Each structure stands twice: as C-alpha cells, then as structure tokens.
Amino acid sequence: MGVGLVFLVPLQIPAAQRAAQMGGRLFREMLGEIGEGFRFVRGAVDIRTLFLLLLASSLVIMGPWQTLLPRVAEEQLGAQAFRAGLLFGAMGVGTVISSLILASIPRLENAGGWFTTTLIIGGSLAVGIGLSHNYLLTVLFMFLSGLNAGFFINLNLTLIQAHTPSDVMGRVMAIYTLVLMGGSPFGGLLAGGGAQLLGAGEWFAICGAAVAAVAGVFLVTQPSLRRMPSHPETPVAAPADAGSG
C-alpha cells in the first residue's frame, strides 16, 4: 500500500495545480469583465449620471423608506400594523397604475428630464410624509409616491438599457442590481442613526429634501441628460474593447 501511495502522489499534484491555475484564470477573467462594466459606466456620461441618481435614491430614499416609515406611521399617525400596511398598499396601487401608463407609451422624448423630475417630486413627497400627522393625508402622499416611483424605476431602467450596447448589457445590469439592492441597507443604517438623533419623521423629511436638491442640481446642469429619449433613434454603438455581455 505504501508503494501505491508513492505512485499516486505525483499523479494528484499536477491535477491540483491545473485546478488552481484554472480557478485563478477564471477569477482574473471575472474581474476583467466586472472592470469593463464599470469602465463603460464611468465613460458614458449620461449612464454614469443615471447610476449616480439611482445610488442617491437607494441611499437617501429607499433605505429610509424601509427603515423609518413603519416608525413614522406608529409615532406620528398612531397606526398599528394593519393601518401601516394600508399605507404601503396605497403606494403599491400607485406604482401599478404608473407602470401600466408608461408601458403604453412607445417612445418618450426628454425621458431623462422626466426621470430626474420624478426624483425631485419623490423627495418632495417624502418631506410631506415625514412631516404629516394626518393619516388620510399620508395615504394620499403614499399613493402619489407610488405613482411617482413607478415612473422613476421604469424610466431609470429603460434609459440604462436603451442606451447601453448589448455587448456590455449583462455587466451593466449587474452593476444596476448592485447599486439598487446594495445601497438600500446602508441607507437604512444611516437612517436609523439619523432618526436616533432627530426623530424618524424629521430625518425622513431631511432625506427627501436632500435627494430633491441633488436631483434639481443634475436637472439644471446636465442638458444631455434632460434630452435623453426613452429609446434612441439609432442603435447604441458597442465599446471598442467590449466582449460578450
């Protein structure tokens, strides 16, 4: 048996080395693909702006929305679980309606400007929700926020996809998911700290005002973003160094 082990050892070492080399090569290729996606986002000015606004929304609106809204409903409106759930239900109805409306529009001129405007409106509605002490008024604000959110999310996604070449689409959409889903937990963490200092409603309102101000700056200073159509008339050219999506 000892002699057999002597012969097996040299047979196993090359296989392990090949597996390690293959794993290292795949890891380097994966990093290269990810880096190419980030390079495209960084180099395409309007796409980069869309991602920055999405990140701002994820950190400053979506995170506080998930973390603070139940607290706001309980402290300022006296709403328990069911009535707080109705607030989210009103928002859901609004989101469905606006998504169906947008789906019926084949092409929207100046979609980038409309998208940025939805962020200003959403921030302003968040201020109203944070300061409201009337349940029915908050239900109305939530419904309007849902209408606005449907336009915001769908326009953002449509603009990014329509203005991204198919060669890098997979990598860019992976970054989109990372920004959208990865930013919210950190935004919720910041919102929890802010609410501990100032109160849930007050911090919620501050977050809304902040994101509305940021969006307003981009709306004024980015004319090419304002003019972005929902679907370009000519196909978007692929980057020279792009591989498969």
Backbone as JSON, one array per atom type, in Angstrom:
{
  "sequence": "MGVGLVFLVPLQIPAAQRAAQMGGRLFREMLGEIGEGFRFVRGAVDIRTLFLLLLASSLVIMGPWQTLLPRVAEEQLGAQAFRAGLLFGAMGVGTVISSLILASIPRLENAGGWFTTTLIIGGSLAVGIGLSHNYLLTVLFMFLSGLNAGFFINLNLTLIQAHTPSDVMGRVMAIYTLVLMGGSPFGGLLAGGGAQLLGAGEWFAICGAAVAAVAGVFLVTQPSLRRMPSHPETPVAAPADAGSG",
  "N": [[0.83, -1.22, 0.0], [1.97, 1.22, 0.75], [3.77, 1.6, -1.34], [1.98, 2.02, -3.42], [0.87, 4.51, -2.7], [3.05, 6.14, -3.09], [3.17, 6.19, -5.87], [0.73, 7.43, -6.43], [0.89, 10.04, -5.46], [2.48, 11.79, -7.22], [0.68, 11.76, -9.33], [-1.57, 13.12, -8.43], [-0.77, 15.73, -7.74], [-0.21, 17.34, -10.14], [-2.88, 17.49, -11.16], [-4.17, 18.95, -9.15], [-2.74, 21.3, -9.35], [-3.46, 22.11, -11.93], [-6.19, 22.59, -11.53], [-6.05, 24.7, -9.71], [-4.77, 26.63, -11.27], [-6.66, 26.97, -13.32], [-8.81, 27.93, -11.81], [-7.71, 30.34, -10.9], [-7.37, 31.67, -13.35], [-10.03, 31.91, -14.24], [-10.99, 33.56, -12.22], [-9.52, 35.9, -12.65], [-10.47, 36.56, -15.2], [-13.13, 37.05, -14.56], [-12.89, 39.31, -12.9], [-11.9, 41.05, -14.82], [-14.12, 41.25, -16.56], [-16.02, 42.46, -14.86], [-14.67, 44.84, -14.31], [-14.69, 45.95, -16.88], [-17.39, 46.53, -17.22], [-17.72, 48.54, -15.26], [-15.97, 50.43, -16.32], [-17.28, 51.15, -18.67], [-19.62, 52.35, -17.62], [-18.45, 54.49, -16.24], [-17.32, 55.9, -18.37], [-19.43, 56.62, -20.07], [-21.2, 59.4, -20.01], [-23.93, 60.18, -19.52], [-25.08, 57.74, -18.73], [-23.55, 57.26, -16.46], [-24.47, 59.38, -14.88], [-27.15, 58.62, -14.53], [-26.75, 56.35, -12.96], [-25.58, 57.51, -10.7], [-27.72, 59.05, -9.73], [-29.5, 56.99, -9.21], [-28.09, 55.7, -7.17], [-28.11, 57.72, -5.23], [-30.85, 57.82, -4.72], [-31.24, 55.22, -3.74], [-29.71, 55.2, -1.39], [-30.63, 57.46, 0.07], [-33.37, 57.65, -0.1], [-34.73, 55.07, -0.54], [-33.57, 53.41, 1.45], [-34.15, 54.83, 3.98], [-36.95, 54.76, 3.62], [-37.64, 52.04, 3.92], [-36.71, 51.59, 6.5], [-37.62, 53.64, 8.25], [-40.31, 54.33, 7.75], [-42.35, 52.58, 8.91], [-41.94, 53.29, 11.58], [-42.53, 56.03, 11.53], [-45.25, 55.86, 10.87], [-46.27, 54.7, 13.19], [-45.49, 56.46, 15.31], [-46.27, 59.1, 14.54], [-48.75, 58.89, 13.35], [-50.18, 57.11, 14.79], [-50.67, 54.56, 13.84], [-51.17, 51.13, 13.74], [-50.07, 47.77, 12.87], [-51.81, 46.89, 10.72], [-52.98, 49.26, 9.64], [-50.67, 50.61, 9.0], [-49.78, 48.88, 7.03], [-51.71, 49.4, 5.1], [-50.86, 51.85, 4.17], [-48.58, 51.18, 2.66], [-49.92, 49.61, 0.84], [-51.45, 51.52, -0.55], [-49.4, 52.85, -1.83], [-48.46, 50.79, -3.47], [-50.63, 50.44, -5.24], [-50.54, 52.87, -6.64], [-48.04, 52.57, -7.89], [-48.47, 50.4, -9.64], [-50.38, 51.52, -11.38], [-48.97, 53.7, -12.6], [-46.89, 52.3, -13.83], [-48.26, 50.79, -15.76], [-49.26, 52.86, -17.31], [-46.87, 53.99, -18.32], [-45.91, 51.82, -19.75], [-47.58, 51.81, -21.92], [-46.71, 53.8, -23.55], [-44.96, 54.24, -26.44], [-42.55, 55.61, -27.1], [-40.69, 58.06, -25.42], [-39.94, 61.35, -25.5], [-37.27, 63.37, -24.2], [-36.96, 61.83, -21.92], [-35.02, 61.51, -19.97], [-35.03, 63.97, -18.64], [-37.62, 63.92, -17.58], [-37.32, 61.71, -15.9], [-35.44, 62.67, -13.99], [-36.99, 64.67, -12.9], [-38.95, 63.16, -11.62], [-37.53, 62.26, -9.43], [-37.14, 64.6, -8.0], [-39.82, 65.18, -7.38], [-40.45, 62.89, -5.88], [-38.72, 63.2, -3.67], [-39.83, 65.53, -2.58], [-42.4, 64.65, -1.88], [-41.65, 62.83, 0.07], [-40.8, 64.59, 2.05], [-43.28, 65.67, 2.76], [-44.54, 63.36, 3.78], [-42.88, 62.78, 5.95], [-43.4, 64.93, 7.64], [-46.1, 64.9, 8.07], [-48.99, 64.53, 10.14], [-51.44, 63.53, 9.81], [-53.5, 60.87, 9.04], [-55.05, 60.22, 6.68], [-54.1, 62.14, 4.9], [-51.48, 61.29, 4.7], [-51.9, 58.8, 3.5], [-52.74, 59.7, 0.98], [-50.36, 60.98, 0.16], [-48.73, 58.72, 0.03], [-49.93, 57.23, -2.01], [-49.52, 58.98, -4.19], [-46.75, 58.94, -4.12], [-46.31, 56.31, -4.89], [-47.3, 56.37, -7.54], [-45.36, 58.1, -8.59], [-43.01, 56.65, -8.06], [-43.28, 54.44, -9.74], [-42.91, 55.59, -12.28], [-40.29, 56.56, -11.88], [-38.61, 54.26, -11.34], [-39.08, 52.64, -13.63], [-38.44, 54.37, -15.77], [-35.74, 54.88, -15.21], [-34.6, 52.31, -15.47], [-35.31, 51.72, -18.13], [-33.97, 53.76, -19.57], [-31.27, 53.2, -19.0], [-30.98, 50.6, -20.09], [-31.74, 51.05, -22.79], [-29.76, 52.74, -23.73], [-27.43, 51.38, -23.53], [-24.98, 49.35, -25.01], [-25.53, 46.07, -26.38], [-23.39, 44.37, -26.04], [-22.22, 44.87, -23.56], [-24.3, 44.71, -21.86], [-25.09, 42.75, -19.93], [-23.14, 43.0, -17.9], [-23.46, 45.68, -17.15], [-26.09, 45.69, -16.2], [-25.77, 44.04, -14.02], [-24.29, 45.73, -12.37], [-26.24, 47.64, -12.02], [-28.14, 46.22, -10.47], [-26.56, 45.8, -8.22], [-26.18, 48.46, -7.28], [-28.84, 49.26, -6.83], [-29.94, 47.32, -5.03], [-27.9, 46.98, -3.21], [-27.38, 49.47, -2.09], [-29.55, 50.22, -0.48], [-29.62, 48.84, 2.14], [-27.43, 50.08, 3.45], [-28.29, 52.71, 3.36], [-30.51, 52.45, 5.01], [-29.22, 51.91, 7.41], [-27.85, 54.34, 7.9], [-30.11, 55.95, 8.08], [-31.31, 54.97, 10.39], [-29.47, 55.81, 12.34], [-29.67, 58.6, 12.01], [-32.36, 59.01, 12.67], [-32.31, 58.33, 15.32], [-31.05, 60.5, 16.41], [-32.55, 62.8, 15.61], [-35.21, 62.12, 15.3], [-37.69, 60.04, 13.73], [-39.58, 60.99, 11.76], [-38.62, 63.57, 11.22], [-36.02, 63.07, 10.24], [-36.67, 61.56, 8.0], [-37.96, 63.49, 6.45], [-35.81, 65.26, 6.03], [-34.11, 63.64, 4.48], [-35.7, 63.38, 2.17], [-35.76, 66.07, 1.29], [-33.04, 66.43, 0.76], [-32.44, 64.61, -1.35], [-34.13, 65.63, -3.31], [-32.96, 68.13, -3.73], [-30.42, 67.39, -4.72], [-31.19, 66.09, -7.1], [-32.34, 68.27, -8.4], [-30.11, 69.87, -8.92], [-28.72, 68.24, -10.79], [-30.64, 68.21, -12.81], [-30.58, 70.84, -13.73], [-27.92, 71.22, -14.5], [-27.2, 69.25, -16.35], [-27.72, 69.1, -19.42], [-27.68, 67.22, -21.53], [-28.6, 64.92, -20.31], [-31.23, 65.69, -19.76], [-32.28, 65.69, -22.32], [-32.3, 63.06, -23.12], [-33.84, 60.44, -24.87], [-36.4, 57.92, -24.36], [-35.94, 55.77, -25.99], [-33.29, 55.45, -28.16], [-32.92, 56.79, -31.5], [-31.08, 55.66, -33.24], [-29.15, 52.63, -33.07], [-27.18, 51.97, -30.15], [-23.71, 52.27, -30.17], [-21.29, 49.72, -29.67], [-18.71, 49.49, -27.13], [-15.24, 49.7, -28.02], [-13.58, 47.77, -26.88], [-15.25, 45.82, -25.91], [-16.48, 42.7, -24.79], [-18.46, 39.72, -24.84], [-21.79, 40.03, -23.4]],
  "CA": [[0.0, 0.0, 0.0], [2.86, 2.36, 0.8], [4.3, 1.8, -2.68], [0.89, 2.62, -4.21], [0.76, 5.93, -2.37], [4.18, 6.82, -3.72], [2.82, 6.43, -7.28], [-0.44, 8.29, -6.53], [1.22, 11.42, -5.13], [2.8, 12.6, -8.4], [-0.47, 11.86, -10.21], [-2.54, 14.06, -7.88], [-0.26, 17.1, -7.66], [-0.49, 18.11, -11.36], [-4.31, 17.77, -11.26], [-4.47, 20.05, -8.23], [-2.15, 22.51, -9.9], [-4.28, 22.54, -13.06], [-7.43, 23.15, -10.99], [-5.74, 26.01, -9.13], [-4.49, 27.55, -12.37], [-7.93, 27.26, -13.98], [-9.57, 28.8, -10.92], [-7.11, 31.68, -10.93], [-7.66, 32.3, -14.64], [-11.44, 32.29, -14.24], [-11.16, 34.7, -11.31], [-8.99, 37.09, -13.33], [-11.41, 36.91, -16.26], [-14.32, 37.62, -13.93], [-12.55, 40.68, -12.51], [-11.81, 41.84, -16.04], [-15.48, 41.53, -17.04], [-16.61, 43.44, -13.95], [-13.99, 46.11, -14.56], [-15.14, 46.5, -18.16], [-18.7, 47.13, -16.98], [-17.53, 49.8, -14.55], [-15.34, 51.39, -17.23], [-18.31, 51.68, -19.56], [-20.47, 53.27, -16.85], [-17.67, 55.69, -15.97], [-17.04, 56.64, -19.6], [-20.67, 57.13, -20.67], [-21.56, 60.45, -19.05], [-25.34, 60.12, -19.13], [-25.29, 56.5, -17.98], [-22.97, 57.49, -15.14], [-25.38, 60.24, -14.13], [-28.3, 57.8, -14.14], [-26.34, 55.5, -11.84], [-25.39, 58.35, -9.52], [-29.04, 59.38, -9.2], [-30.04, 55.76, -8.63], [-27.41, 55.49, -5.9], [-28.65, 58.7, -4.28], [-32.19, 57.37, -4.33], [-31.13, 54.0, -2.94], [-29.17, 55.52, -0.07], [-31.27, 58.55, 0.8], [-34.83, 57.48, -0.11], [-35.19, 53.69, -0.35], [-33.16, 52.94, 2.77], [-35.03, 55.41, 5.0], [-38.32, 54.31, 3.4], [-37.8, 50.72, 4.52], [-36.37, 51.59, 7.92], [-38.28, 54.65, 9.07], [-41.73, 54.55, 7.51], [-43.17, 51.97, 9.97], [-41.79, 54.09, 12.81], [-43.3, 57.26, 11.32], [-46.67, 55.51, 10.95], [-46.64, 54.44, 14.58], [-45.27, 57.6, 16.19], [-46.94, 60.33, 14.13], [-50.11, 58.64, 12.9], [-50.82, 56.15, 15.68], [-51.09, 53.43, 13.02], [-50.6, 49.83, 14.06], [-49.56, 47.01, 11.73], [-52.72, 46.84, 9.57], [-53.11, 50.59, 9.04], [-49.38, 50.89, 8.36], [-49.78, 48.11, 5.8], [-52.54, 50.1, 4.11], [-50.03, 52.89, 3.56], [-47.79, 50.55, 1.61], [-50.86, 49.19, -0.2], [-51.76, 52.69, -1.38], [-48.23, 53.08, -2.68], [-48.43, 49.74, -4.48], [-51.65, 50.75, -6.26], [-50.0, 53.94, -7.47], [-46.94, 52.05, -8.71], [-49.05, 49.6, -10.72], [-51.03, 52.42, -12.35], [-47.98, 54.44, -13.39], [-46.15, 51.35, -14.66], [-49.1, 50.47, -16.91], [-49.29, 54.05, -18.17], [-45.59, 54.12, -19.01], [-45.79, 50.71, -20.7], [-48.41, 52.1, -23.1], [-46.08, 54.88, -24.32], [-43.89, 53.59, -27.2], [-41.29, 56.37, -27.03], [-40.87, 59.29, -24.65], [-38.88, 62.34, -25.68], [-36.79, 64.01, -22.97], [-37.23, 60.91, -20.81], [-34.06, 61.77, -18.91], [-35.52, 65.09, -17.85], [-38.77, 63.45, -16.79], [-36.81, 60.85, -14.84], [-34.87, 63.5, -12.93], [-38.11, 65.37, -12.25], [-39.61, 62.24, -10.69], [-36.75, 62.21, -8.2], [-37.47, 65.82, -7.26], [-41.17, 65.01, -6.85], [-40.39, 61.87, -4.83], [-38.14, 63.8, -2.48], [-40.79, 66.48, -2.01], [-43.44, 63.86, -1.22], [-41.06, 62.28, 1.3], [-40.86, 65.66, 3.05], [-44.65, 65.72, 3.24], [-44.81, 62.18, 4.61], [-42.14, 62.9, 7.2], [-43.95, 65.98, 8.49], [-47.55, 64.74, 8.21], [-49.57, 63.89, 11.32], [-52.8, 63.17, 9.43], [-53.42, 59.56, 8.39], [-55.59, 60.26, 5.33], [-53.17, 62.91, 4.09], [-50.33, 60.43, 4.44], [-52.35, 57.83, 2.49], [-52.67, 60.39, -0.31], [-48.94, 61.14, -0.18], [-48.19, 57.41, -0.33], [-50.45, 56.9, -3.35], [-48.78, 59.81, -5.14], [-45.37, 58.43, -4.14], [-46.33, 55.11, -5.71], [-47.36, 56.82, -8.93], [-44.06, 58.67, -8.94], [-41.99, 55.6, -8.01], [-43.4, 53.63, -10.95], [-42.22, 56.32, -13.36], [-38.87, 56.66, -11.57], [-37.91, 52.98, -11.52], [-39.18, 52.17, -15.01], [-37.67, 55.26, -16.64], [-34.33, 54.65, -14.95], [-34.22, 51.03, -16.07], [-35.44, 51.83, -19.59], [-32.91, 54.61, -20.1], [-29.99, 52.5, -18.91], [-30.96, 49.51, -21.06], [-31.83, 51.54, -24.17], [-28.55, 53.46, -24.11], [-26.28, 50.51, -23.26], [-24.8, 48.35, -26.06], [-25.82, 44.7, -25.95], [-22.14, 43.7, -25.7], [-21.9, 45.04, -22.14], [-25.56, 44.81, -21.15], [-25.12, 41.9, -18.75], [-22.3, 43.57, -16.84], [-24.05, 46.94, -16.68], [-27.27, 45.39, -15.39], [-25.29, 43.53, -12.74], [-23.97, 46.92, -11.57], [-27.55, 48.24, -11.67], [-28.68, 45.46, -9.33], [-25.7, 46.08, -7.07], [-26.47, 49.8, -6.77], [-30.23, 49.33, -6.36], [-30.19, 46.47, -3.86], [-26.82, 47.11, -2.24], [-27.37, 50.76, -1.41], [-30.65, 50.38, 0.47], [-29.29, 48.5, 3.53], [-26.57, 51.11, 4.04], [-29.15, 53.86, 3.58], [-31.29, 52.17, 6.2], [-28.34, 52.06, 8.57], [-27.69, 55.78, 8.12], [-31.39, 56.49, 8.51], [-31.51, 54.61, 11.79], [-28.66, 56.71, 13.16], [-30.24, 59.94, 11.96], [-33.62, 59.03, 13.42], [-31.98, 58.28, 16.75], [-30.65, 61.85, 16.81], [-33.51, 63.85, 15.32], [-36.57, 61.61, 15.2], [-37.91, 59.35, 12.46], [-40.24, 61.85, 10.79], [-37.74, 64.68, 10.86], [-34.94, 62.58, 9.38], [-37.3, 61.18, 6.75], [-38.16, 64.73, 5.69], [-34.49, 65.75, 5.63], [-33.66, 62.8, 3.37], [-36.45, 63.77, 0.99], [-35.28, 67.37, 0.82], [-31.68, 66.28, 0.24], [-32.43, 63.97, -2.67], [-34.76, 66.56, -4.25], [-31.97, 69.15, -4.05], [-29.41, 66.79, -5.6], [-31.79, 65.9, -8.42], [-32.5, 69.59, -9.0], [-28.8, 70.28, -9.45], [-28.47, 67.48, -12.01], [-31.59, 68.64, -13.84], [-30.16, 72.14, -14.25], [-26.54, 71.21, -15.01], [-26.95, 68.15, -17.29], [-28.67, 69.22, -20.54], [-27.75, 65.99, -22.33], [-29.49, 64.01, -19.58], [-32.61, 66.15, -19.95], [-32.72, 65.4, -23.69], [-32.24, 61.62, -23.42], [-35.13, 59.81, -25.15], [-36.52, 56.59, -23.76], [-35.33, 54.83, -26.94], [-32.55, 56.21, -29.17], [-33.33, 56.53, -32.88], [-30.07, 54.77, -33.82], [-28.61, 51.72, -32.07], [-26.01, 52.44, -29.42], [-22.5, 51.56, -30.6], [-20.6, 48.98, -28.62], [-17.34, 49.92, -26.86], [-14.27, 49.03, -28.87], [-12.95, 46.64, -26.2], [-16.27, 45.02, -25.25], [-16.64, 41.3, -25.11], [-19.86, 39.31, -24.77], [-22.42, 40.57, -22.22]],
  "C": [[0.86, 1.26, 0.0], [3.45, 2.66, -0.56], [3.26, 2.45, -3.58], [0.75, 4.1, -3.95], [1.87, 6.73, -3.02], [3.86, 7.14, -5.17], [1.65, 7.39, -7.44], [-0.1, 9.76, -6.32], [1.58, 12.24, -6.36], [1.64, 12.72, -9.38], [-1.45, 12.93, -9.74], [-2.05, 15.5, -7.91], [-0.49, 17.88, -8.95], [-1.97, 18.44, -11.51], [-4.7, 18.93, -10.37], [-3.92, 21.36, -8.76], [-2.98, 23.04, -11.07], [-5.58, 23.18, -12.57], [-7.19, 24.54, -10.42], [-5.49, 27.04, -10.22], [-5.77, 27.95, -13.09], [-8.79, 28.2, -13.13], [-9.03, 30.22, -10.91], [-7.4, 32.4, -12.22], [-9.12, 32.75, -14.71], [-11.69, 33.51, -13.36], [-10.66, 35.98, -11.96], [-9.92, 37.53, -14.46], [-12.66, 37.57, -15.7], [-14.06, 39.06, -13.51], [-12.45, 41.59, -13.73], [-13.18, 42.21, -16.59], [-16.15, 42.59, -16.18], [-15.99, 44.82, -14.19], [-14.43, 46.76, -15.85], [-16.51, 47.15, -18.01], [-18.58, 48.47, -16.28], [-16.88, 50.86, -15.45], [-16.36, 51.98, -18.21], [-19.19, 52.69, -18.84], [-19.73, 54.58, -16.59], [-17.48, 56.54, -17.22], [-18.26, 57.22, -20.28], [-21.3, 58.12, -19.7], [-23.0, 60.33, -18.58], [-25.67, 58.86, -18.35], [-24.73, 56.65, -16.58], [-23.88, 58.36, -14.28], [-26.61, 59.48, -13.67], [-27.95, 56.91, -12.95], [-26.14, 56.32, -10.57], [-26.74, 58.73, -8.9], [-29.72, 58.16, -8.6], [-29.41, 55.48, -7.28], [-27.92, 56.46, -4.84], [-30.02, 58.3, -3.8], [-32.13, 56.16, -3.42], [-30.68, 54.29, -1.52], [-30.08, 56.44, 0.73], [-32.8, 58.44, 0.81], [-35.24, 56.05, 0.22], [-34.81, 53.14, 1.02], [-34.01, 53.5, 3.89], [-36.48, 54.96, 4.85], [-38.56, 52.98, 4.11], [-37.62, 50.75, 6.03], [-37.3, 52.46, 8.75], [-39.79, 54.74, 8.9], [-42.62, 53.84, 8.54], [-43.11, 52.75, 11.28], [-42.59, 55.4, 12.7], [-44.79, 56.97, 11.45], [-47.12, 55.3, 12.39], [-46.56, 55.69, 15.44], [-46.14, 58.81, 15.83], [-48.4, 60.12, 13.76], [-50.88, 57.7, 13.83], [-51.3, 54.91, 14.95], [-50.38, 52.16, 13.46], [-50.33, 49.07, 12.75], [-50.49, 47.08, 10.51], [-52.81, 48.2, 8.88], [-51.78, 51.03, 8.4], [-49.26, 50.12, 7.05], [-50.61, 48.75, 4.71], [-51.77, 51.22, 3.43], [-49.21, 52.32, 2.41], [-48.69, 50.05, 0.48], [-51.23, 50.33, -1.12], [-50.6, 53.0, -2.32], [-48.17, 52.04, -3.8], [-49.43, 49.98, -5.59], [-51.13, 51.84, -7.2], [-48.9, 53.46, -8.39], [-47.46, 51.24, -9.89], [-49.64, 50.5, -11.8], [-49.99, 53.13, -13.22], [-47.16, 53.52, -14.29], [-46.94, 50.98, -15.91], [-49.18, 51.66, -17.87], [-48.01, 54.16, -18.98], [-45.41, 53.02, -20.05], [-46.58, 50.96, -21.98], [-47.8, 53.19, -23.99], [-44.9, 54.29, -25.09], [-42.54, 54.29, -27.1], [-41.56, 57.7, -26.35], [-39.68, 60.21, -24.89], [-38.53, 62.97, -24.33], [-37.07, 63.14, -21.74], [-36.26, 61.13, -19.66], [-34.47, 62.92, -18.03], [-36.71, 64.7, -17.0], [-38.31, 62.57, -15.63], [-36.25, 61.67, -13.68], [-35.96, 64.25, -12.18], [-38.83, 64.46, -11.28], [-38.85, 62.13, -9.37], [-36.99, 63.45, -7.35], [-38.85, 65.69, -6.62], [-41.17, 64.0, -5.71], [-39.79, 62.4, -3.55], [-39.09, 64.75, -1.79], [-41.92, 65.76, -1.29], [-42.92, 63.24, 0.07], [-41.03, 63.33, 2.41], [-42.27, 65.74, 3.64], [-44.99, 64.55, 4.14], [-44.12, 62.3, 5.96], [-42.74, 63.9, 8.17], [-45.44, 65.81, 8.78], [-47.92, 64.04, 9.52], [-51.02, 63.49, 11.07], [-52.76, 61.89, 8.6], [-53.89, 59.61, 6.94], [-54.69, 61.06, 4.39], [-51.95, 62.08, 3.74], [-50.68, 59.34, 3.43], [-52.28, 58.45, 1.1], [-51.23, 60.57, -0.76], [-48.34, 59.8, -0.63], [-48.67, 56.98, -1.71], [-49.7, 57.69, -4.42], [-47.32, 59.36, -5.25], [-45.28, 57.16, -4.97], [-46.41, 55.43, -7.19], [-45.99, 57.3, -9.41], [-42.98, 57.59, -9.01], [-42.06, 54.71, -9.25], [-42.71, 54.29, -12.13], [-40.71, 56.33, -13.13], [-38.13, 55.37, -11.9], [-37.92, 52.55, -12.98], [-38.41, 53.06, -15.98], [-36.17, 55.04, -16.46], [-33.85, 53.38, -15.64], [-34.26, 51.11, -17.59], [-34.31, 52.64, -20.19], [-31.57, 53.9, -20.08], [-29.92, 51.4, -19.96], [-30.94, 50.02, -22.5], [-30.55, 52.2, -24.65], [-27.28, 52.67, -23.76], [-26.15, 49.49, -24.38], [-25.03, 46.94, -25.52], [-24.56, 43.96, -25.51], [-21.8, 43.79, -24.22], [-23.16, 45.07, -21.28], [-25.57, 43.99, -19.86], [-24.32, 42.48, -17.6], [-22.89, 44.85, -16.28], [-25.28, 46.67, -15.82], [-26.89, 44.75, -14.06], [-24.92, 44.68, -11.81], [-25.25, 47.61, -11.14], [-28.14, 47.55, -10.45], [-27.87, 45.73, -8.07], [-26.03, 47.43, -6.45], [-27.86, 49.85, -6.14], [-30.42, 48.56, -5.06], [-29.11, 46.63, -2.8], [-26.82, 48.41, -1.48], [-28.41, 50.89, -0.31], [-30.29, 49.98, 1.9], [-28.39, 49.54, 4.2], [-27.36, 52.4, 4.28], [-30.03, 53.68, 4.8], [-30.48, 52.32, 7.47], [-28.13, 53.53, 8.91], [-28.98, 56.41, 8.63], [-31.68, 56.17, 9.96], [-30.71, 55.51, 12.72], [-29.22, 58.12, 13.18], [-31.52, 60.05, 12.75], [-33.38, 59.0, 14.91], [-31.64, 59.68, 17.26], [-31.79, 62.86, 16.71], [-34.97, 63.41, 15.37], [-36.83, 61.06, 13.81], [-38.52, 60.27, 11.41], [-39.34, 62.97, 10.31], [-36.63, 64.22, 9.92], [-35.48, 62.15, 8.02], [-37.49, 62.4, 5.86], [-36.84, 65.3, 5.2], [-33.95, 64.96, 4.44], [-34.39, 63.17, 2.08], [-35.97, 65.09, 0.41], [-33.9, 67.26, 0.19], [-31.67, 65.68, -1.16], [-33.12, 64.85, -3.71], [-33.77, 67.65, -4.67], [-30.9, 68.61, -4.99], [-29.96, 66.61, -7.01], [-31.99, 67.23, -9.14], [-31.21, 70.1, -9.61], [-28.5, 69.56, -10.76], [-29.4, 67.91, -13.14], [-31.14, 69.93, -14.51], [-28.83, 72.04, -14.99], [-26.26, 70.15, -16.06], [-27.95, 68.22, -18.45], [-28.78, 67.95, -21.37], [-28.62, 64.95, -21.64], [-30.95, 64.4, -19.8], [-33.15, 65.74, -21.32], [-32.74, 63.92, -24.02], [-33.64, 61.08, -23.71], [-35.19, 58.43, -24.5], [-35.93, 55.52, -24.67], [-34.6, 55.65, -28.0], [-32.99, 55.83, -30.58], [-32.36, 55.6, -33.59], [-29.51, 53.87, -32.74], [-27.34, 52.28, -31.42], [-24.81, 51.6, -29.83], [-21.84, 50.89, -29.41], [-19.23, 49.57, -28.38], [-16.35, 49.09, -27.66], [-13.71, 47.78, -28.23], [-13.96, 45.73, -25.55], [-16.23, 43.6, -25.74], [-18.11, 40.97, -25.14], [-20.43, 39.7, -23.44], [-22.37, 39.68, -21.05]]
}
